[in-house]
Amino acid sequence: MIAVALAQIRIHWARFLAIGLGIALAAGFVATTIIISSSLQASLRESVGNAFSNADLVVIPGQDVFVDGREIAPLVEPLSATDGVDSVAVSSRTTTSGRGSTFSESTFALSPSPAHPGLDTFSIVEGSRPLAITDLVLDEKTAQDLGVGIGDEVRFSVDVVPVENGEDDVPIYRGPSQSTTTFTVVGIADMGVDPSAPGVNRALTTSASYQEHFASQGDVIAVQVALDDSADPAEVRRGLQAAIDSSQLDERLEVMDVAEATEAKAERLSGGNDVIAAMLLVFAGISVIVAILVVSNTFSVIVAGRRREFALLRCLGASRTQIYASVVAEGGAVGLIGSVLGVLGGTGFSYALSAFAKRLWPENFAHSIVEVPVTAPAAGIAVGVLLTILATIRPARSAIAVTPLEALQPFDASFAPASRSRPRQISGWSAIILGIGLLTVSLALAASSQGWVLGGALGGALIVTGLVISSAQIIPPIVAGIGELVLSPWGVPGRLATLNTLRNRRRTATTASALIIGVTLVSTILVGGLSTKATLGHGLDERFPVDVAVPLDTAVDEDALDKLRSLEPVSAVAVAHRAQALDDIDGAVPELYVIDPEATASVLGEGAPELSPGRVIVPEDYPASTVRAKGLNEMNVPVEKQGNSNLALFTTTDVGNDLGVSATTTSVLVKLSPDVDVAGIFAVQSQIAEILDVSSDEVTGSAIARGVYSEFIDVLLVCAVVLLLVAVLIALLGVSNTVSLSVIERRRENALMRALGLSIAQLRALLALEAVLVSSVAALIGIVLGGGLGIVGTRLLTIDFATALIVDWSLPASLGILAVAVIAGLLSALAPARRAARLSPVEGLKHGH
């Protein structure tokens, strides 16, 4: 029977082609996921190892231990004095803001250069190493991007400890949070790649300069140690560890050789890689589930078309076991071939992706390595073969149900099961009802615990699972109802297409189910992501109704305010004074602004609170009747409960006078145009920082926060939708399979209709309408179901943050998904329609299949 199975594949290879393609996509996705994960880890090890290439031993902080430069400074001398040590260099890094004459404020990753050139991991391209305390060396790409050369100056923001006095009877002076120090560029260097700071401007200064200006805010990455030529590494390692153990950093630092340090640092930096790998595996699993449905449905059609053949084999003596083994062997062989091709394609795609990344971002992917572990092809092939065998179990069981007498029946007799599985119906509807109940309970109790978010996710999964299990009952009536409504104007082809979808309900349901899963997930992510972004924005506006706020410790002149007003996205600017609110509200200490009522209306818009003289505006759920506030004086101020702003409180100037608020303690409040996009928000943030001579980190507000998470959500949406398109593509292949094999199965029927007067154009329209009907209805169900689940998910995620649910259901996106389904349905019917049109009525009636 194995020979029979292989002969069937060889003779009817076209029937198995689309099956193999679906398997190849699923298996290739799995293999590519493992290859990408392994390659990211290998590239990370290569990049980290390059940073330690000139060291003999490395001292690194323990897992989740942070050590700043000032803490480690007292240890440098004991380490250097250890027998066998030639030189010691502290590798640190801090993120700071810099500004030059040729560029506006930019973020820099700043590090100290080793005192001993032998430990340099960079090479000077132009100029010299930093020697003076204000010397600066820039990375070659950074200098090119910023237009900076030798001799140019860069001003860096440097943290300064504010001067305060806690005694109530002594006035408080709030010193500036930052000052600036000017550095001169003395060198341009090739610094290689830093995997922990990809794409960031990079610079070096002297160890002394770093220690004075940046050590307190930076993190120690490692201490690199170079040994004397005659030193014993093991002995020196023990000596270094002894020096550490006798210091205040005991148990916080560990001495390793270069290989151990490289592995440890790579493992700690790979958290993001693990998240990427896990996300890819989830989407690969979704693709595998969809592929199982597609392959199972396609094999069911193939088995149904060969029932006379199976009956004849039974007449010739083949047992049920042999028939079963033959069908499973066909599935295993097709799965093996498809999996091998998918793994090869996935491997090639991984190499192409690496080459593309190196070409497009050569600096960030300089150490990119494609590593193909044995597990990648093994897992891809195993998944492909296993999913195919699982998918052929039900068709194989229907094949062994064929009796020899069925060989005498007409070919076009229905081969659908006479009865439906009652346990299947009960389990499917039970899952749907349980899922709806769990979603309802989760929505009702979500405010009490975030754990109900998982309950909602489980409820949504149960609904989708129940829909798939009960699809034979639910989907065909919906398809028929929409078909009657939409396809009636197409006349006979439209009515026949609707009837054909009801001839084998299970086939129609399974074909639609695969597409429903993919579209539901896409729609859930789109509607949920966009609605979450809109709801979080609304909640942020409620909690902190100021678009942009810049705290200053000096008075601001009118020229600077005029420059701010001239910026394109700025619609209003006002100046407020700041006091300290000493009471927590919902676990956060809010800003307290002393502001004129007219200015409040201009910068907060229509939702601005109405200020009451002598009172502080607090949120409606504020429990007390007063709020503790502090300026030069400290007092309890009566409150007026309005709105929901708990991160920004507002009061009038008379309260500010009573508190003794300093005239130099100000904040510039800016209102932006409502139509400004994310890029515009970040652009105006830099412009405001430059005009007011502060760092971008000090330019905050609801618009800035909204821009940050909007950008993050947009990136996640794009990645998720692109990955889910693989599952949707596999599902659309299932539609093509069903139409193609239905042409083979209904050859005599089509020939008879041609003989009765159905034209070739009508036959083509019949097949096209049938494919479009199934794919578009499946997409429509997926869009509606996914949109509903996305809205529920948004409410569960944001219920503690926003009082209102803002639904952002993108109609263009939904119509786009529906259009893709319609176009894919048309394309899937082209080849079958051409094949059906080429068959003459006489030939079709002459041959059974």
mmCIF file of C-alpha atoms in Angstrom, residues 591-805:
data_model
loop_
_atom_site.group_PDB
_atom_site.id
_atom_site.type_symbol
_atom_site.label_atom_id
_atom_site.label_comp_id
_atom_site.label_asym_id
_atom_site.label_seq_id
_atom_site.Cartn_x
_atom_site.Cartn_y
_atom_site.Cartn_z
ATOM 1 C CA GLU A 591 2.572 68.687 40.242
ATOM 2 C CA LEU A 592 0.945 71.767 41.807
ATOM 3 C CA TYR A 593 0.665 74.697 39.402
ATOM 4 C CA VAL A 594 -0.134 78.250 40.469
ATOM 5 C CA ILE A 595 -1.712 79.777 37.383
ATOM 6 C CA ASP A 596 -4.016 82.505 36.171
ATOM 7 C CA PRO A 597 -7.547 81.237 35.247
ATOM 8 C CA GLU A 598 -7.323 82.685 31.713
ATOM 9 C CA ALA A 599 -4.002 80.960 31.121
ATOM 10 C CA THR A 600 -5.525 77.718 32.367
ATOM 11 C CA ALA A 601 -8.263 77.901 29.757
ATOM 12 C CA SER A 602 -5.776 78.659 26.973
ATOM 13 C CA VAL A 603 -3.354 75.786 27.621
ATOM 14 C CA LEU A 604 -5.855 73.155 28.808
ATOM 15 C CA GLY A 605 -8.670 73.853 26.361
ATOM 16 C CA GLU A 606 -12.383 73.300 26.891
ATOM 17 C CA GLY A 607 -11.836 70.665 29.591
ATOM 18 C CA ALA A 608 -9.950 73.085 31.822
ATOM 19 C CA PRO A 609 -11.129 73.165 35.464
ATOM 20 C CA GLU A 610 -12.731 76.336 36.750
ATOM 21 C CA LEU A 611 -10.307 77.681 39.318
ATOM 22 C CA SER A 612 -11.747 78.767 42.669
ATOM 23 C CA PRO A 613 -9.889 81.466 44.643
ATOM 24 C CA GLY A 614 -8.186 80.082 47.703
ATOM 25 C CA ARG A 615 -8.641 76.435 46.656
ATOM 26 C CA VAL A 616 -6.708 73.673 44.911
ATOM 27 C CA ILE A 617 -8.489 71.749 42.132
ATOM 28 C CA VAL A 618 -8.270 68.015 42.899
ATOM 29 C CA PRO A 619 -9.919 64.951 41.287
ATOM 30 C CA GLU A 620 -13.514 64.127 42.160
ATOM 31 C CA ASP A 621 -12.543 60.986 44.091
ATOM 32 C CA TYR A 622 -10.029 62.820 46.333
ATOM 33 C CA PRO A 623 -10.870 61.622 49.859
ATOM 34 C CA ALA A 624 -9.861 64.654 51.979
ATOM 35 C CA SER A 625 -11.116 68.221 52.216
ATOM 36 C CA THR A 626 -7.631 69.767 52.158
ATOM 37 C CA VAL A 627 -4.303 69.133 50.465
ATOM 38 C CA ARG A 628 -0.920 69.719 52.090
ATOM 39 C CA ALA A 629 1.193 72.109 49.997
ATOM 40 C CA LYS A 630 4.605 73.704 50.424
ATOM 41 C CA GLY A 631 6.473 76.687 49.072
ATOM 42 C CA LEU A 632 8.539 78.818 51.393
ATOM 43 C CA ASN A 633 5.686 78.068 53.773
ATOM 44 C CA GLU A 634 3.766 74.854 54.367
ATOM 45 C CA MET A 635 -0.013 74.777 54.876
ATOM 46 C CA ASN A 636 -3.220 72.867 54.323
ATOM 47 C CA VAL A 637 -5.201 74.324 51.418
ATOM 48 C CA PRO A 638 -8.961 73.699 50.928
ATOM 49 C CA VAL A 639 -9.832 71.715 47.796
ATOM 50 C CA GLU A 640 -12.361 71.946 44.974
ATOM 51 C CA LYS A 641 -13.199 68.535 43.519
ATOM 52 C CA GLN A 642 -13.409 68.583 39.707
ATOM 53 C CA GLY A 643 -12.446 66.210 36.909
ATOM 54 C CA ASN A 644 -9.903 63.394 37.207
ATOM 55 C CA SER A 645 -6.522 65.131 37.083
ATOM 56 C CA ASN A 646 -4.381 63.419 39.730
ATOM 57 C CA LEU A 647 -0.926 64.116 38.254
ATOM 58 C CA ALA A 648 -1.410 67.885 37.918
ATOM 59 C CA LEU A 649 -3.243 70.074 40.430
ATOM 60 C CA PHE A 650 -4.112 73.726 39.836
ATOM 61 C CA THR A 651 -4.639 76.667 42.136
ATOM 62 C CA THR A 652 -4.849 80.449 41.956
ATOM 63 C CA THR A 653 -2.206 83.095 42.605
ATOM 64 C CA ASP A 654 -3.583 84.036 46.039
ATOM 65 C CA VAL A 655 -2.795 80.505 47.261
ATOM 66 C CA GLY A 656 0.656 80.836 45.698
ATOM 67 C CA ASN A 657 1.240 84.070 47.619
ATOM 68 C CA ASP A 658 0.202 82.410 50.901
ATOM 69 C CA LEU A 659 2.569 79.526 50.207
ATOM 70 C CA GLY A 660 5.407 81.894 49.346
ATOM 71 C CA VAL A 661 6.136 80.370 45.947
ATOM 72 C CA SER A 662 9.417 81.633 44.495
ATOM 73 C CA ALA A 663 9.119 83.839 41.424
ATOM 74 C CA THR A 664 11.943 81.870 39.788
ATOM 75 C CA THR A 665 10.289 78.488 40.281
ATOM 76 C CA THR A 666 8.282 78.374 37.078
ATOM 77 C CA SER A 667 6.916 75.985 34.497
ATOM 78 C CA VAL A 668 6.186 76.707 30.865
ATOM 79 C CA LEU A 669 2.938 75.016 29.808
ATOM 80 C CA VAL A 670 2.382 74.411 26.093
ATOM 81 C CA LYS A 671 -0.723 73.269 24.263
ATOM 82 C CA LEU A 672 -0.212 71.483 20.926
ATOM 83 C CA SER A 673 -2.513 71.279 17.941
ATOM 84 C CA PRO A 674 -4.835 68.245 18.220
ATOM 85 C CA ASP A 675 -3.772 66.933 14.805
ATOM 86 C CA VAL A 676 -0.016 66.733 15.550
ATOM 87 C CA ASP A 677 1.407 63.272 14.870
ATOM 88 C CA VAL A 678 3.994 61.264 16.816
ATOM 89 C CA ALA A 679 6.924 62.552 14.755
ATOM 90 C CA GLY A 680 5.720 66.111 15.260
ATOM 91 C CA ILE A 681 5.504 65.598 19.028
ATOM 92 C CA PHE A 682 9.109 64.437 19.288
ATOM 93 C CA ALA A 683 10.272 67.190 16.932
ATOM 94 C CA VAL A 684 8.625 69.929 18.982
ATOM 95 C CA GLN A 685 10.033 68.374 22.164
ATOM 96 C CA SER A 686 13.576 68.972 20.856
ATOM 97 C CA GLN A 687 12.674 72.463 19.636
ATOM 98 C CA ILE A 688 11.216 73.460 23.006
ATOM 99 C CA ALA A 689 14.287 72.074 24.796
ATOM 100 C CA GLU A 690 16.580 74.106 22.561
ATOM 101 C CA ILE A 691 14.622 77.348 22.983
ATOM 102 C CA LEU A 692 14.454 77.036 26.791
ATOM 103 C CA ASP A 693 18.024 75.653 27.023
ATOM 104 C CA VAL A 694 17.083 72.465 28.877
ATOM 105 C CA SER A 695 17.487 68.788 28.046
ATOM 106 C CA SER A 696 14.706 66.913 26.268
ATOM 107 C CA ASP A 697 14.254 64.754 29.357
ATOM 108 C CA GLU A 698 12.932 67.826 31.177
ATOM 109 C CA VAL A 699 10.303 68.471 28.486
ATOM 110 C CA THR A 700 7.452 66.252 29.669
ATOM 111 C CA GLY A 701 3.674 66.183 29.539
ATOM 112 C CA SER A 702 0.785 64.059 28.325
ATOM 113 C CA ALA A 703 1.597 64.641 24.643
ATOM 114 C CA ILE A 704 5.178 63.400 25.090
ATOM 115 C CA ALA A 705 4.041 60.312 27.006
ATOM 116 C CA ARG A 706 1.331 59.688 24.425
ATOM 117 C CA GLY A 707 3.889 59.900 21.649
ATOM 118 C CA VAL A 708 6.144 57.360 23.371
ATOM 119 C CA TYR A 709 3.534 54.650 23.839
ATOM 120 C CA SER A 710 1.837 55.418 20.513
ATOM 121 C CA GLU A 711 5.105 54.741 18.716
ATOM 122 C CA PHE A 712 5.583 51.530 20.708
ATOM 123 C CA ILE A 713 2.043 50.299 20.000
ATOM 124 C CA ASP A 714 2.364 51.134 16.294
ATOM 125 C CA VAL A 715 5.562 49.072 16.011
ATOM 126 C CA LEU A 716 3.910 46.120 17.782
ATOM 127 C CA LEU A 717 0.872 46.374 15.508
ATOM 128 C CA VAL A 718 2.968 46.298 12.352
ATOM 129 C CA CYS A 719 5.070 43.352 13.567
ATOM 130 C CA ALA A 720 2.072 41.331 14.735
ATOM 131 C CA VAL A 721 0.019 41.889 11.589
ATOM 132 C CA VAL A 722 2.966 41.025 9.326
ATOM 133 C CA LEU A 723 3.580 37.789 11.242
ATOM 134 C CA LEU A 724 -0.109 36.858 11.226
ATOM 135 C CA LEU A 725 -0.248 37.319 7.462
ATOM 136 C CA VAL A 726 1.542 33.968 7.179
ATOM 137 C CA ALA A 727 -1.419 32.293 8.900
ATOM 138 C CA VAL A 728 -3.869 34.215 6.693
ATOM 139 C CA LEU A 729 -1.926 33.182 3.584
ATOM 140 C CA ILE A 730 -2.077 29.519 4.609
ATOM 141 C CA ALA A 731 -5.827 29.876 5.198
ATOM 142 C CA LEU A 732 -6.312 31.417 1.749
ATOM 143 C CA LEU A 733 -4.401 28.484 0.278
ATOM 144 C CA GLY A 734 -7.083 26.340 1.905
ATOM 145 C CA VAL A 735 -9.769 28.219 -0.034
ATOM 146 C CA SER A 736 -7.826 27.592 -3.228
ATOM 147 C CA ASN A 737 -7.487 23.902 -2.348
ATOM 148 C CA THR A 738 -11.209 23.528 -1.767
ATOM 149 C CA VAL A 739 -12.151 25.178 -5.060
ATOM 150 C CA SER A 740 -9.525 23.242 -7.028
ATOM 151 C CA LEU A 741 -10.508 19.874 -5.664
ATOM 152 C CA SER A 742 -14.214 20.605 -5.953
ATOM 153 C CA VAL A 743 -13.681 20.996 -9.691
ATOM 154 C CA ILE A 744 -12.146 17.523 -9.789
ATOM 155 C CA GLU A 745 -14.850 16.068 -7.570
ATOM 156 C CA ARG A 746 -17.738 17.671 -9.474
ATOM 157 C CA ARG A 747 -16.435 17.055 -12.964
ATOM 158 C CA ARG A 748 -19.519 15.165 -14.134
ATOM 159 C CA GLU A 749 -21.843 17.635 -12.482
ATOM 160 C CA ASN A 750 -20.170 20.564 -14.213
ATOM 161 C CA ALA A 751 -20.290 18.721 -17.528
ATOM 162 C CA LEU A 752 -24.001 18.036 -17.044
ATOM 163 C CA MET A 753 -24.704 21.712 -16.360
ATOM 164 C CA ARG A 754 -22.756 22.619 -19.472
ATOM 165 C CA ALA A 755 -24.855 20.146 -21.434
ATOM 166 C CA LEU A 756 -28.024 21.739 -20.048
ATOM 167 C CA GLY A 757 -26.991 25.192 -21.272
ATOM 168 C CA LEU A 758 -24.641 26.681 -18.686
ATOM 169 C CA SER A 759 -22.071 28.772 -20.554
ATOM 170 C CA ILE A 760 -18.330 28.752 -19.921
ATOM 171 C CA ALA A 761 -18.540 32.291 -18.531
ATOM 172 C CA GLN A 762 -21.305 31.225 -16.145
ATOM 173 C CA LEU A 763 -19.291 28.197 -15.022
ATOM 174 C CA ARG A 764 -16.302 30.406 -14.324
ATOM 175 C CA ALA A 765 -18.522 32.873 -12.467
ATOM 176 C CA LEU A 766 -20.002 29.998 -10.444
ATOM 177 C CA LEU A 767 -16.597 28.865 -9.188
ATOM 178 C CA ALA A 768 -15.394 32.425 -8.567
ATOM 179 C CA LEU A 769 -18.525 33.353 -6.630
ATOM 180 C CA GLU A 770 -18.253 30.205 -4.540
ATOM 181 C CA ALA A 771 -14.650 31.001 -3.558
ATOM 182 C CA VAL A 772 -15.401 34.681 -2.925
ATOM 183 C CA LEU A 773 -18.451 33.834 -0.835
ATOM 184 C CA VAL A 774 -16.573 31.492 1.504
ATOM 185 C CA SER A 775 -13.507 33.730 1.866
ATOM 186 C CA SER A 776 -15.401 37.004 2.286
ATOM 187 C CA VAL A 777 -17.897 35.611 4.812
ATOM 188 C CA ALA A 778 -15.025 34.062 6.791
ATOM 189 C CA ALA A 779 -13.211 37.393 6.727
ATOM 190 C CA LEU A 780 -16.373 39.225 7.775
ATOM 191 C CA ILE A 781 -16.917 36.881 10.730
ATOM 192 C CA GLY A 782 -13.274 37.251 11.711
ATOM 193 C CA ILE A 783 -13.427 41.060 11.482
ATOM 194 C CA VAL A 784 -16.554 41.281 13.665
ATOM 195 C CA LEU A 785 -15.397 38.681 16.200
ATOM 196 C CA GLY A 786 -11.856 40.055 16.353
ATOM 197 C CA GLY A 787 -13.072 43.629 16.678
ATOM 198 C CA GLY A 788 -15.336 42.676 19.575
ATOM 199 C CA LEU A 789 -12.539 40.816 21.334
ATOM 200 C CA GLY A 790 -10.194 43.759 20.727
ATOM 201 C CA ILE A 791 -12.660 46.161 22.381
ATOM 202 C CA VAL A 792 -13.095 43.829 25.363
ATOM 203 C CA GLY A 793 -9.322 43.497 25.649
ATOM 204 C CA THR A 794 -8.914 47.268 25.592
ATOM 205 C CA ARG A 795 -11.397 47.691 28.428
ATOM 206 C CA LEU A 796 -9.677 45.011 30.515
ATOM 207 C CA LEU A 797 -6.229 46.551 29.994
ATOM 208 C CA THR A 798 -7.206 50.177 30.572
ATOM 209 C CA ILE A 799 -9.971 49.972 33.175
ATOM 210 C CA ASP A 800 -7.661 51.219 35.956
ATOM 211 C CA PHE A 801 -6.242 54.045 33.860
ATOM 212 C CA ALA A 802 -9.149 55.664 32.009
ATOM 213 C CA THR A 803 -12.747 56.269 33.032
ATOM 214 C CA ALA A 804 -14.013 56.041 29.447
ATOM 215 C CA LEU A 805 -13.501 53.456 26.724
#
